[in-house]
Amino acid sequence: MALLTHLLACVFGTGSWVAVNGLWVELPLLVPELPEHWYLPSYITVVIQLANVGPLAVTLLHRLWPSALREVPVIYAVVATGALACLLLAFLWGYTTHVAGAPHSTAFLVLTFFLALVDCTSSVTFLPFLGRLQPRYVTTFFMGEGLSGLLPALIALAQGAGVTHCANVTREANGTQVLLETRYSPARFSPLVFFLLMTAMMLACLASFFFLTRLPAVRAVPRQSLFPSDVTLCSFRGSPGDGDGLGGQDKPGSAGKAPGEAAAGTAAYSQARLAGIYALVAWVNALTNGILPSVQAYSCLPYGNAAYHLSATLSAVANPLACTVAMFLPGRSLALLGALSVAGTGFGAYNMAMAVMSPCPLLISFPVACWVLFTGTLSYVKVMTGVILRGRSHAALVWYGATEQLGSLLGAVLMFPLVNVYSFFRSADYCSLQCPA
C-alpha cells in the first residue's frame, strides 16, 4: 500500500506544472511559427503570473463563502480544466488574430492562461490535500512535480524540437553575398501530437487523484473546506487535527512514521524564523519561476542551440534528482538551506550576467553546468522548506503555495518590462553572430 501511495502521489504531482512546462520545452518549434517570435517567452511568463488570480479567487471564496469550497471537487475541476485546455491547444495553437493592427497568437495565449490558471491554483490545492498523508509522500509529490518538467523535456528531445544547422544563403543586395543563417530541422512529430501527449499526462494525474481519494485513510477524513477556519497570516501553529499521519490522526512522535519524520512535526520555530522561511520560499521561486526563465535563451543561445537545449533539458533532470536527494538525505537545518540558497543565487547571478552581455558574453563559460546547478540547489531548498512547513500545519502548506506564487509573480513582473519594453536583453542569430575576439 505504501508503494502504491508513493506512485499515486508522484503521478498526481506531475499534473501540477506539466502543461506549462510543456509549453516551455516546445517553444523552439512554436517561436518560428507564432508572430511574437522570441518575445514569446516573456509574454508566456507574464500570462502565467496573471493566472495567480486563481489562487486569489480560491482564498477570497474561502473567506466570503467557505461552504462553497470542498477540497476534492475543487481539485477535480482544476485538473479537468487543464486536460481540456491541453486538448484545445493541440488544435488551436497556431490560430492568430490581429490586435491593435498587428498579428498575435491569441488562441495560444488565452489557452496558456487557462493552463497557468490550473497550475497556479494547484499550488494552493494539491499540497493541502497531501496534508492528509504522511510527510514522506509530500517529498514524493515534489518528485512528481519535478518530473512534470522532465517528461515534457524528454518528449521534446524525441521530437527533435529546435534542432538547427547553419546553412549558406546567397543575398543579392549590394552585390552577391554568401551568408550563414540558422535553419530549423523538421520535427519528428508535430505540436499537435506533443500537446495530445500533454493531455494524456493530465488525464493520468486525474486518474491518480481519483485513486488517492479512494485510499482508506484518506476516505476516513471528512470532506472539509479547502482551508481550516483559523487561517491567517500568523496562524503557523498546528491545530489538534493537523497531525502528520494518514488522515491527520498521528501526533508528533507517534508510531507509524518513517525514520526522521517526527522531527518535522516537533521542530519549534519562532515567528521570525517562520517569516524567514516564507521569505526564502518567495525568493527561490522568484528566481526559478519568474526572473531566470525569461532570460535563459539570452544566456545560452550565444553558445549555440545545442547549449540552450541541453541547459533546458538537463535543468529539468536536475529538479527530480534534487527531490530524490531530499528524500534520502533530508536537511532541515535552516543554516544549510540558507547556504544552498546563497549558492543557487550565485549560479543564477552568473546566468543573468551572461544574459546581460548577450549576444557576446564571455566565451569561456559553462552555461549548461551553471543552469543545472542553479536548478538543482534551489529545487532542494524548495522541497525541504515544503517538508518543514508540512510539519507545522495544514495552514502552513496553504501559505507555502501562496508565497510560492507571490514570489513567481514578482519575478515575472520585474522582468517583463526589462525584456519587452526597454529591450535590456539582445538576441542574435548564432550562425551569423560576429563578436570581437
GROMACS .gro file of C-alpha atoms in nm:
model
  437
    1MET     CA    1   0.000   0.000   0.000
    2ALA     CA    2   0.287   0.241   0.078
    3LEU     CA    3   0.447   0.179  -0.263
    4LEU     CA    4   0.113   0.233  -0.436
    5THR     CA    5   0.061   0.558  -0.245
    6HIS     CA    6   0.409   0.677  -0.345
    7LEU     CA    7   0.328   0.602  -0.709
    8LEU     CA    8  -0.008   0.777  -0.697
    9ALA     CA    9   0.139   1.081  -0.519
   10CYS     CA   10   0.416   1.103  -0.779
   11VAL     CA   11   0.178   1.084  -1.078
   12PHE     CA   12  -0.051   1.331  -0.903
   13GLY     CA   13   0.244   1.568  -0.866
   14THR     CA   14   0.326   1.553  -1.238
   15GLY     CA   15  -0.005   1.725  -1.312
   16SER     CA   16   0.087   2.031  -1.109
   17TRP     CA   17   0.305   2.201  -1.372
   18VAL     CA   18   0.331   1.959  -1.665
   19ALA     CA   19   0.121   2.172  -1.900
   20VAL     CA   20   0.316   2.495  -1.851
   21ASN     CA   21   0.650   2.312  -1.854
   22GLY     CA   22   0.541   2.153  -2.180
   23LEU     CA   23   0.493   2.498  -2.331
   24TRP     CA   24   0.848   2.597  -2.240
   25VAL     CA   25   1.018   2.296  -2.397
   26GLU     CA   26   0.802   2.322  -2.712
   27LEU     CA   27   0.900   2.685  -2.769
   28PRO     CA   28   1.177   2.608  -3.023
   29LEU     CA   29   0.905   2.478  -3.257
   30LEU     CA   30   0.647   2.744  -3.170
   31VAL     CA   31   0.867   3.055  -3.180
   32PRO     CA   32   0.941   3.042  -3.557
   33GLU     CA   33   0.568   2.994  -3.630
   34LEU     CA   34   0.397   3.241  -3.396
   35PRO     CA   35   0.407   3.616  -3.465
   36GLU     CA   36   0.562   3.714  -3.129
   37HIS     CA   37   0.878   3.519  -3.216
   38TRP     CA   38   1.148   3.548  -2.944
   39TYR     CA   39   0.935   3.786  -2.740
   40LEU     CA   40   0.703   3.489  -2.680
   41PRO     CA   41   0.884   3.359  -2.363
   42SER     CA   42   0.836   3.688  -2.179
   43TYR     CA   43   0.470   3.700  -2.288
   44ILE     CA   44   0.423   3.350  -2.150
   45THR     CA   45   0.592   3.445  -1.823
   46VAL     CA   46   0.352   3.734  -1.768
   47VAL     CA   47   0.044   3.534  -1.871
   48ILE     CA   48   0.143   3.262  -1.624
   49GLN     CA   49   0.174   3.513  -1.342
   50LEU     CA   50  -0.157   3.681  -1.431
   51ALA     CA   51  -0.310   3.340  -1.368
   52ASN     CA   52  -0.240   3.393  -0.999
   53VAL     CA   53  -0.594   3.526  -0.997
   54GLY     CA   54  -0.686   3.159  -0.946
   55PRO     CA   55  -0.525   3.116  -0.601
   56LEU     CA   56  -0.650   3.462  -0.507
   57ALA     CA   57  -1.007   3.373  -0.604
   58VAL     CA   58  -0.991   3.050  -0.404
   59THR     CA   59  -0.869   3.241  -0.098
   60LEU     CA   60  -1.140   3.508  -0.130
   61LEU     CA   61  -1.412   3.247  -0.180
   62HIS     CA   62  -1.298   3.074   0.134
   63ARG     CA   63  -1.323   3.397   0.329
   64LEU     CA   64  -1.656   3.511   0.184
   65TRP     CA   65  -1.828   3.180   0.114
   66PRO     CA   66  -1.637   2.895   0.282
   67SER     CA   67  -1.918   2.642   0.239
   68ALA     CA   68  -1.881   2.669  -0.141
   69LEU     CA   69  -1.530   2.519  -0.135
   70ARG     CA   70  -1.468   2.150  -0.089
   71GLU     CA   71  -1.119   2.012  -0.135
   72VAL     CA   72  -1.182   1.712  -0.358
   73PRO     CA   73  -1.432   1.872  -0.603
   74VAL     CA   74  -1.206   2.177  -0.647
   75ILE     CA   75  -0.910   1.958  -0.744
   76TYR     CA   76  -1.124   1.755  -0.984
   77ALA     CA   77  -1.235   2.079  -1.153
   78VAL     CA   78  -0.878   2.212  -1.169
   79VAL     CA   79  -0.727   1.900  -1.328
   80ALA     CA   80  -1.018   1.851  -1.571
   81THR     CA   81  -0.982   2.211  -1.688
   82GLY     CA   82  -0.613   2.152  -1.752
   83ALA     CA   83  -0.681   1.842  -1.958
   84LEU     CA   84  -0.942   2.026  -2.168
   85ALA     CA   85  -0.711   2.325  -2.225
   86CYS     CA   86  -0.430   2.094  -2.340
   87LEU     CA   87  -0.667   1.923  -2.582
   88LEU     CA   88  -0.785   2.254  -2.730
   89LEU     CA   89  -0.427   2.379  -2.754
   90ALA     CA   90  -0.334   2.079  -2.967
   91PHE     CA   91  -0.571   2.201  -3.241
   92LEU     CA   92  -0.573   2.580  -3.193
   93TRP     CA   93  -0.214   2.673  -3.101
   94GLY     CA   94  -0.141   2.826  -3.443
   95TYR     CA   95  -0.458   3.036  -3.469
   96THR     CA   96  -0.379   3.411  -3.488
   97THR     CA   97  -0.584   3.731  -3.500
   98HIS     CA   98  -0.500   4.098  -3.548
   99VAL     CA   99  -0.490   4.302  -3.228
  100ALA     CA  100  -0.401   4.674  -3.241
  101GLY     CA  101  -0.303   4.636  -3.606
  102ALA     CA  102  -0.057   4.351  -3.554
  103PRO     CA  103  -0.100   3.971  -3.564
  104HIS     CA  104  -0.096   3.793  -3.230
  105SER     CA  105  -0.128   3.428  -3.128
  106THR     CA  106  -0.448   3.494  -2.933
  107ALA     CA  107  -0.565   3.132  -2.908
  108PHE     CA  108  -0.226   3.019  -2.781
  109LEU     CA  109  -0.203   3.295  -2.519
  110VAL     CA  110  -0.563   3.253  -2.400
  111LEU     CA  111  -0.524   2.877  -2.360
  112THR     CA  112  -0.186   2.933  -2.195
  113PHE     CA  113  -0.368   3.149  -1.939
  114PHE     CA  114  -0.609   2.866  -1.860
  115LEU     CA  115  -0.325   2.615  -1.831
  116ALA     CA  116  -0.141   2.851  -1.600
  117LEU     CA  117  -0.463   2.912  -1.404
  118VAL     CA  118  -0.479   2.539  -1.340
  119ASP     CA  119  -0.111   2.508  -1.246
  120CYS     CA  120  -0.104   2.816  -1.022
  121THR     CA  121  -0.420   2.704  -0.843
  122SER     CA  122  -0.262   2.364  -0.787
  123SER     CA  123  -0.014   2.531  -0.551
  124VAL     CA  124  -0.291   2.604  -0.300
  125THR     CA  125  -0.496   2.288  -0.360
  126PHE     CA  126  -0.267   1.991  -0.428
  127LEU     CA  127  -0.028   2.038  -0.135
  128PRO     CA  128  -0.303   2.095   0.125
  129PHE     CA  129  -0.467   1.772   0.008
  130LEU     CA  130  -0.134   1.592   0.052
  131GLY     CA  131  -0.150   1.710   0.414
  132ARG     CA  132  -0.380   1.415   0.472
  133LEU     CA  133  -0.090   1.179   0.405
  134GLN     CA  134   0.236   1.116   0.588
  135PRO     CA  135   0.522   1.365   0.525
  136ARG     CA  136   0.723   1.118   0.317
  137TYR     CA  137   0.453   1.136   0.049
  138VAL     CA  138   0.499   1.513   0.028
  139THR     CA  139   0.858   1.451  -0.088
  140THR     CA  140   0.727   1.203  -0.346
  141PHE     CA  141   0.479   1.467  -0.462
  142PHE     CA  142   0.767   1.711  -0.516
  143MET     CA  143   0.947   1.441  -0.714
  144GLY     CA  144   0.641   1.416  -0.938
  145GLU     CA  145   0.639   1.795  -0.966
  146GLY     CA  146   0.998   1.771  -1.086
  147LEU     CA  147   0.901   1.504  -1.338
  148SER     CA  148   0.641   1.749  -1.471
  149GLY     CA  149   0.939   1.930  -1.623
  150LEU     CA  150   1.150   1.627  -1.712
  151LEU     CA  151   0.888   1.426  -1.902
  152PRO     CA  152   0.794   1.705  -2.148
  153ALA     CA  153   1.165   1.772  -2.199
  154LEU     CA  154   1.229   1.408  -2.291
  155ILE     CA  155   0.932   1.414  -2.530
  156ALA     CA  156   1.071   1.732  -2.688
  157LEU     CA  157   1.411   1.563  -2.733
  158ALA     CA  158   1.243   1.268  -2.903
  159GLN     CA  159   1.052   1.517  -3.116
  160GLY     CA  160   1.374   1.687  -3.223
  161ALA     CA  161   1.237   2.026  -3.122
  162GLY     CA  162   1.466   2.314  -3.203
  163VAL     CA  163   1.744   2.117  -3.376
  164THR     CA  164   1.921   2.362  -3.605
  165HIS     CA  165   2.202   2.382  -3.856
  166CYS     CA  166   2.387   2.666  -4.028
  167ALA     CA  167   2.312   2.700  -4.399
  168ASN     CA  168   2.472   2.914  -4.671
  169VAL     CA  169   2.230   3.177  -4.803
  170THR     CA  170   2.300   3.396  -5.107
  171ARG     CA  171   2.198   3.763  -5.086
  172GLU     CA  172   2.181   3.983  -5.399
  173ALA     CA  173   2.157   4.322  -5.226
  174ASN     CA  174   2.466   4.541  -5.292
  175GLY     CA  175   2.629   4.260  -5.482
  176THR     CA  176   2.626   3.888  -5.428
  177GLN     CA  177   2.690   3.786  -5.069
  178VAL     CA  178   2.701   3.441  -4.916
  179LEU     CA  179   2.589   3.445  -4.552
  180LEU     CA  180   2.532   3.186  -4.285
  181GLU     CA  181   2.183   3.167  -4.137
  182THR     CA  182   2.017   2.934  -3.887
  183ARG     CA  183   1.776   2.678  -4.028
  184TYR     CA  184   1.544   2.465  -3.813
  185SER     CA  185   1.534   2.094  -3.894
  186PRO     CA  186   1.190   1.934  -3.935
  187ALA     CA  187   1.050   1.782  -3.618
  188ARG     CA  188   0.977   1.410  -3.598
  189PHE     CA  189   0.618   1.484  -3.497
  190SER     CA  190   0.406   1.797  -3.484
  191PRO     CA  191   0.299   2.016  -3.189
  192LEU     CA  192  -0.044   1.853  -3.230
  193VAL     CA  193   0.097   1.518  -3.115
  194PHE     CA  194   0.302   1.686  -2.841
  195PHE     CA  195   0.001   1.859  -2.686
  196LEU     CA  196  -0.205   1.541  -2.712
  197LEU     CA  197   0.064   1.369  -2.504
  198MET     CA  198   0.036   1.653  -2.251
  199THR     CA  199  -0.339   1.589  -2.243
  200ALA     CA  200  -0.273   1.224  -2.166
  201MET     CA  201  -0.046   1.321  -1.876
  202MET     CA  202  -0.315   1.548  -1.731
  203LEU     CA  203  -0.564   1.262  -1.756
  204ALA     CA  204  -0.314   1.036  -1.575
  205CYS     CA  205  -0.297   1.298  -1.297
  206LEU     CA  206  -0.677   1.297  -1.280
  207ALA     CA  207  -0.686   0.918  -1.254
  208SER     CA  208  -0.418   0.910  -0.983
  209PHE     CA  209  -0.611   1.166  -0.778
  210PHE     CA  210  -0.925   0.955  -0.815
  211PHE     CA  211  -0.745   0.654  -0.667
  212LEU     CA  212  -0.575   0.864  -0.397
  213THR     CA  213  -0.915   0.974  -0.271
  214ARG     CA  214  -1.017   0.607  -0.252
  215LEU     CA  215  -0.738   0.515  -0.008
  216PRO     CA  216  -0.896   0.404   0.322
  217ALA     CA  217  -0.701   0.652   0.534
  218VAL     CA  218  -0.794   0.942   0.306
  219ARG     CA  219  -1.161   0.844   0.287
  220ALA     CA  220  -1.173   0.845   0.665
  221VAL     CA  221  -1.115   1.221   0.664
  222PRO     CA  222  -1.441   1.417   0.621
  223ARG     CA  223  -1.473   1.642   0.320
  224GLN     CA  224  -1.370   1.966   0.480
  225SER     CA  225  -1.330   2.311   0.335
  226LEU     CA  226  -1.012   2.384   0.146
  227PHE     CA  227  -0.866   2.591   0.430
  228PRO     CA  228  -0.901   2.550   0.805
  229SER     CA  229  -1.119   2.813   0.968
  230ASP     CA  230  -0.828   2.972   1.155
  231VAL     CA  231  -0.609   3.054   0.855
  232THR     CA  232  -0.448   3.395   0.893
  233LEU     CA  233  -0.105   3.527   0.810
  234CYS     CA  234   0.005   3.449   1.165
  235SER     CA  235  -0.162   3.110   1.217
  236PHE     CA  236   0.151   2.895   1.193
  237ARG     CA  237   0.069   2.679   1.494
  238GLY     CA  238  -0.067   2.334   1.423
  239SER     CA  239  -0.418   2.250   1.540
  240PRO     CA  240  -0.511   1.916   1.701
  241GLY     CA  241  -0.637   1.787   1.369
  242ASP     CA  242  -0.322   1.876   1.178
  243GLY     CA  243  -0.119   1.566   1.256
  244ASP     CA  244   0.140   1.407   1.034
  245GLY     CA  245  -0.016   1.069   0.982
  246LEU     CA  246  -0.270   0.938   0.738
  247GLY     CA  247  -0.596   1.112   0.785
  248GLY     CA  248  -0.439   1.355   1.030
  249GLN     CA  249  -0.460   1.109   1.317
  250ASP     CA  250  -0.095   1.062   1.414
  251LYS     CA  251   0.062   1.305   1.657
  252PRO     CA  252   0.429   1.407   1.663
  253GLY     CA  253   0.638   1.119   1.782
  254SER     CA  254   0.362   0.861   1.737
  255ALA     CA  255   0.414   0.518   1.589
  256GLY     CA  256   0.382   0.451   1.221
  257LYS     CA  257   0.612   0.730   1.097
  258ALA     CA  258   0.910   0.679   0.880
  259PRO     CA  259   1.252   0.747   1.034
  260GLY     CA  260   1.318   1.117   1.065
  261GLU     CA  261   0.958   1.223   1.017
  262ALA     CA  262   0.889   1.301   1.379
  263ALA     CA  263   1.143   1.578   1.374
  264ALA     CA  264   0.948   1.758   1.104
  265GLY     CA  265   0.642   1.778   1.323
  266THR     CA  266   0.810   1.862   1.650
  267ALA     CA  267   1.062   2.126   1.541
  268ALA     CA  268   0.976   2.460   1.702
  269TYR     CA  269   1.034   2.781   1.508
  270SER     CA  270   0.985   3.136   1.628
  271GLN     CA  271   0.765   3.372   1.430
  272ALA     CA  272   1.077   3.547   1.299
  273ARG     CA  273   1.224   3.219   1.169
  274LEU     CA  274   0.894   3.120   1.009
  275ALA     CA  275   0.880   3.458   0.839
  276GLY     CA  276   1.235   3.394   0.718
  277ILE     CA  277   1.132   3.055   0.575
  278TYR     CA  278   0.845   3.213   0.382
  279ALA     CA  279   1.075   3.490   0.259
  280LEU     CA  280   1.315   3.221   0.140
  281VAL     CA  281   1.031   3.042  -0.043
  282ALA     CA  282   0.933   3.367  -0.217
  283TRP     CA  283   1.292   3.447  -0.318
  284VAL     CA  284   1.371   3.100  -0.452
  285ASN     CA  285   1.051   3.087  -0.658
  286ALA     CA  286   1.104   3.441  -0.789
  287LEU     CA  287   1.440   3.325  -0.926
  288THR     CA  288   1.335   2.984  -1.061
  289ASN     CA  289   0.987   3.071  -1.193
  290GLY     CA  290   0.997   3.439  -1.283
  291ILE     CA  291   1.338   3.601  -1.326
  292LEU     CA  292   1.577   3.347  -1.479
  293PRO     CA  293   1.336   3.164  -1.718
  294SER     CA  294   1.276   3.493  -1.902
  295VAL     CA  295   1.644   3.519  -1.999
  296GLN     CA  296   1.756   3.157  -2.041
  297ALA     CA  297   1.764   3.189  -2.419
  298TYR     CA  298   1.979   3.503  -2.398
  299SER     CA  299   2.230   3.339  -2.164
  300CYS     CA  300   2.267   3.018  -2.367
  301LEU     CA  301   2.199   3.082  -2.737
  302PRO     CA  302   2.529   3.269  -2.797
  303TYR     CA  303   2.695   2.932  -2.732
  304GLY     CA  304   2.474   2.757  -2.984
  305ASN     CA  305   2.131   2.599  -2.996
  306ALA     CA  306   2.267   2.275  -2.853
  307ALA     CA  307   2.381   2.456  -2.538
  308TYR     CA  308   2.037   2.611  -2.499
  309HIS     CA  309   1.853   2.281  -2.528
  310LEU     CA  310   2.097   2.093  -2.309
  311SER     CA  311   2.059   2.356  -2.038
  312ALA     CA  312   1.679   2.339  -2.058
  313THR     CA  313   1.664   1.959  -2.060
  314LEU     CA  314   1.933   1.886  -1.801
  315SER     CA  315   1.786   2.151  -1.573
  316ALA     CA  316   1.460   1.959  -1.595
  317VAL     CA  317   1.654   1.645  -1.495
  318ALA     CA  318   1.815   1.829  -1.201
  319ASN     CA  319   1.475   1.906  -1.050
  320PRO     CA  320   1.354   1.548  -0.982
  321LEU     CA  321   1.711   1.446  -0.897
  322ALA     CA  322   1.717   1.711  -0.623
  323CYS     CA  323   1.382   1.579  -0.498
  324THR     CA  324   1.527   1.227  -0.485
  325VAL     CA  325   1.827   1.351  -0.287
  326ALA     CA  326   1.589   1.529  -0.050
  327MET     CA  327   1.401   1.203   0.005
  328PHE     CA  328   1.710   1.006   0.113
  329LEU     CA  329   1.924   1.291   0.254
  330PRO     CA  330   1.681   1.539   0.408
  331GLY     CA  331   1.837   1.851   0.554
  332ARG     CA  332   1.607   2.061   0.769
  333SER     CA  333   1.882   2.286   0.903
  334LEU     CA  334   1.796   2.646   0.822
  335ALA     CA  335   2.170   2.723   0.802
  336LEU     CA  336   2.212   2.454   0.534
  337LEU     CA  337   1.912   2.574   0.336
  338GLY     CA  338   2.038   2.931   0.362
  339ALA     CA  339   2.381   2.830   0.234
  340LEU     CA  340   2.229   2.639  -0.059
  341SER     CA  341   2.009   2.938  -0.138
  342VAL     CA  342   2.315   3.165  -0.148
  343ALA     CA  343   2.496   2.917  -0.375
  344GLY     CA  344   2.194   2.885  -0.605
  345THR     CA  345   2.156   3.263  -0.616
  346GLY     CA  346   2.522   3.286  -0.716
  347PHE     CA  347   2.470   3.048  -1.008
  348GLY     CA  348   2.162   3.246  -1.106
  349ALA     CA  349   2.356   3.573  -1.091
  350TYR     CA  350   2.619   3.425  -1.325
  351ASN     CA  351   2.347   3.315  -1.569
  352MET     CA  352   2.195   3.663  -1.553
  353ALA     CA  353   2.534   3.821  -1.623
  354MET     CA  354   2.573   3.606  -1.934
  355ALA     CA  355   2.225   3.714  -2.048
  356VAL     CA  356   2.304   4.082  -1.992
  357MET     CA  357   2.619   4.052  -2.205
  358SER     CA  358   2.433   3.865  -2.481
  359PRO     CA  359   2.480   3.823  -2.771
  360CYS     CA  360   2.854   3.843  -2.697
  361PRO     CA  361   2.909   3.714  -2.344
  362LEU     CA  362   3.230   3.565  -2.209
  363LEU     CA  363   3.308   3.276  -2.441
  364ILE     CA  364   3.492   3.090  -2.164
  365SER     CA  365   3.175   2.984  -1.988
  366PHE     CA  366   2.981   2.685  -1.865
  367PRO     CA  367   2.617   2.774  -1.935
  368VAL     CA  368   2.483   2.418  -1.912
  369ALA     CA  369   2.657   2.338  -1.582
  370CYS     CA  370   2.554   2.670  -1.428
  371TRP     CA  371   2.190   2.620  -1.519
  372VAL     CA  372   2.189   2.264  -1.385
  373LEU     CA  373   2.349   2.369  -1.056
  374PHE     CA  374   2.115   2.667  -1.027
  375THR     CA  375   1.807   2.447  -1.072
  376GLY     CA  376   1.933   2.160  -0.857
  377THR     CA  377   2.033   2.360  -0.548
  378LEU     CA  378   1.719   2.574  -0.538
  379SER     CA  379   1.492   2.274  -0.609
  380TYR     CA  380   1.635   2.105  -0.299
  381VAL     CA  381   1.561   2.419  -0.096
  382LYS     CA  382   1.201   2.427  -0.223
  383VAL     CA  383   1.144   2.065  -0.130
  384MET     CA  384   1.286   2.094   0.220
  385THR     CA  385   1.100   2.416   0.302
  386GLY     CA  386   0.782   2.237   0.194
  387VAL     CA  387   0.864   1.943   0.422
  388ILE     CA  388   0.936   2.178   0.715
  389LEU     CA  389   0.605   2.361   0.670
  390ARG     CA  390   0.420   2.030   0.627
  391GLY     CA  391   0.530   1.955   0.982
  392ARG     CA  392   0.364   2.274   1.105
  393SER     CA  393   0.001   2.255   0.992
  394HIS     CA  394  -0.239   2.237   0.701
  395ALA     CA  395  -0.250   2.618   0.700
  396ALA     CA  396   0.128   2.637   0.666
  397LEU     CA  397   0.112   2.438   0.341
  398VAL     CA  398  -0.157   2.668   0.207
  399TRP     CA  399   0.058   2.971   0.276
  400TYR     CA  400   0.358   2.791   0.124
  401GLY     CA  401   0.166   2.767  -0.204
  402ALA     CA  402   0.052   3.128  -0.183
  403THR     CA  403   0.405   3.252  -0.109
  404GLU     CA  404   0.540   3.039  -0.394
  405GLN     CA  405   0.302   3.209  -0.638
  406LEU     CA  406   0.368   3.556  -0.495
  407GLY     CA  407   0.742   3.519  -0.546
  408SER     CA  408   0.692   3.392  -0.901
  409LEU     CA  409   0.459   3.684  -0.978
  410LEU     CA  410   0.702   3.946  -0.850
  411GLY     CA  411   0.986   3.795  -1.053
  412ALA     CA  412   0.784   3.794  -1.374
  413VAL     CA  413   0.654   4.149  -1.324
  414LEU     CA  414   1.011   4.267  -1.274
  415MET     CA  415   1.144   4.101  -1.590
  416PHE     CA  416   0.867   4.177  -1.842
  417PRO     CA  417   0.944   4.548  -1.892
  418LEU     CA  418   1.318   4.479  -1.899
  419VAL     CA  419   1.274   4.228  -2.181
  420ASN     CA  420   0.982   4.370  -2.381
  421VAL     CA  421   0.967   4.743  -2.309
  422TYR     CA  422   1.324   4.857  -2.254
  423SER     CA  423   1.489   4.582  -2.466
  424PHE     CA  424   1.754   4.537  -2.199
  425PHE     CA  425   1.850   4.198  -2.348
  426ARG     CA  426   1.955   4.147  -2.709
  427SER     CA  427   1.934   3.836  -2.924
  428ALA     CA  428   2.117   3.742  -3.242
  429ASP     CA  429   2.134   3.465  -3.498
  430TYR     CA  430   2.400   3.221  -3.378
  431CYS     CA  431   2.524   3.127  -3.723
  432SER     CA  432   2.580   3.489  -3.833
  433LEU     CA  433   2.696   3.614  -3.492
  434GLN     CA  434   3.020   3.811  -3.503
  435CYS     CA  435   3.175   3.905  -3.169
  436PRO     CA  436   3.511   4.074  -3.103
  437ALA     CA  437   3.786   3.836  -3.002
   0.00000   0.00000   0.00000
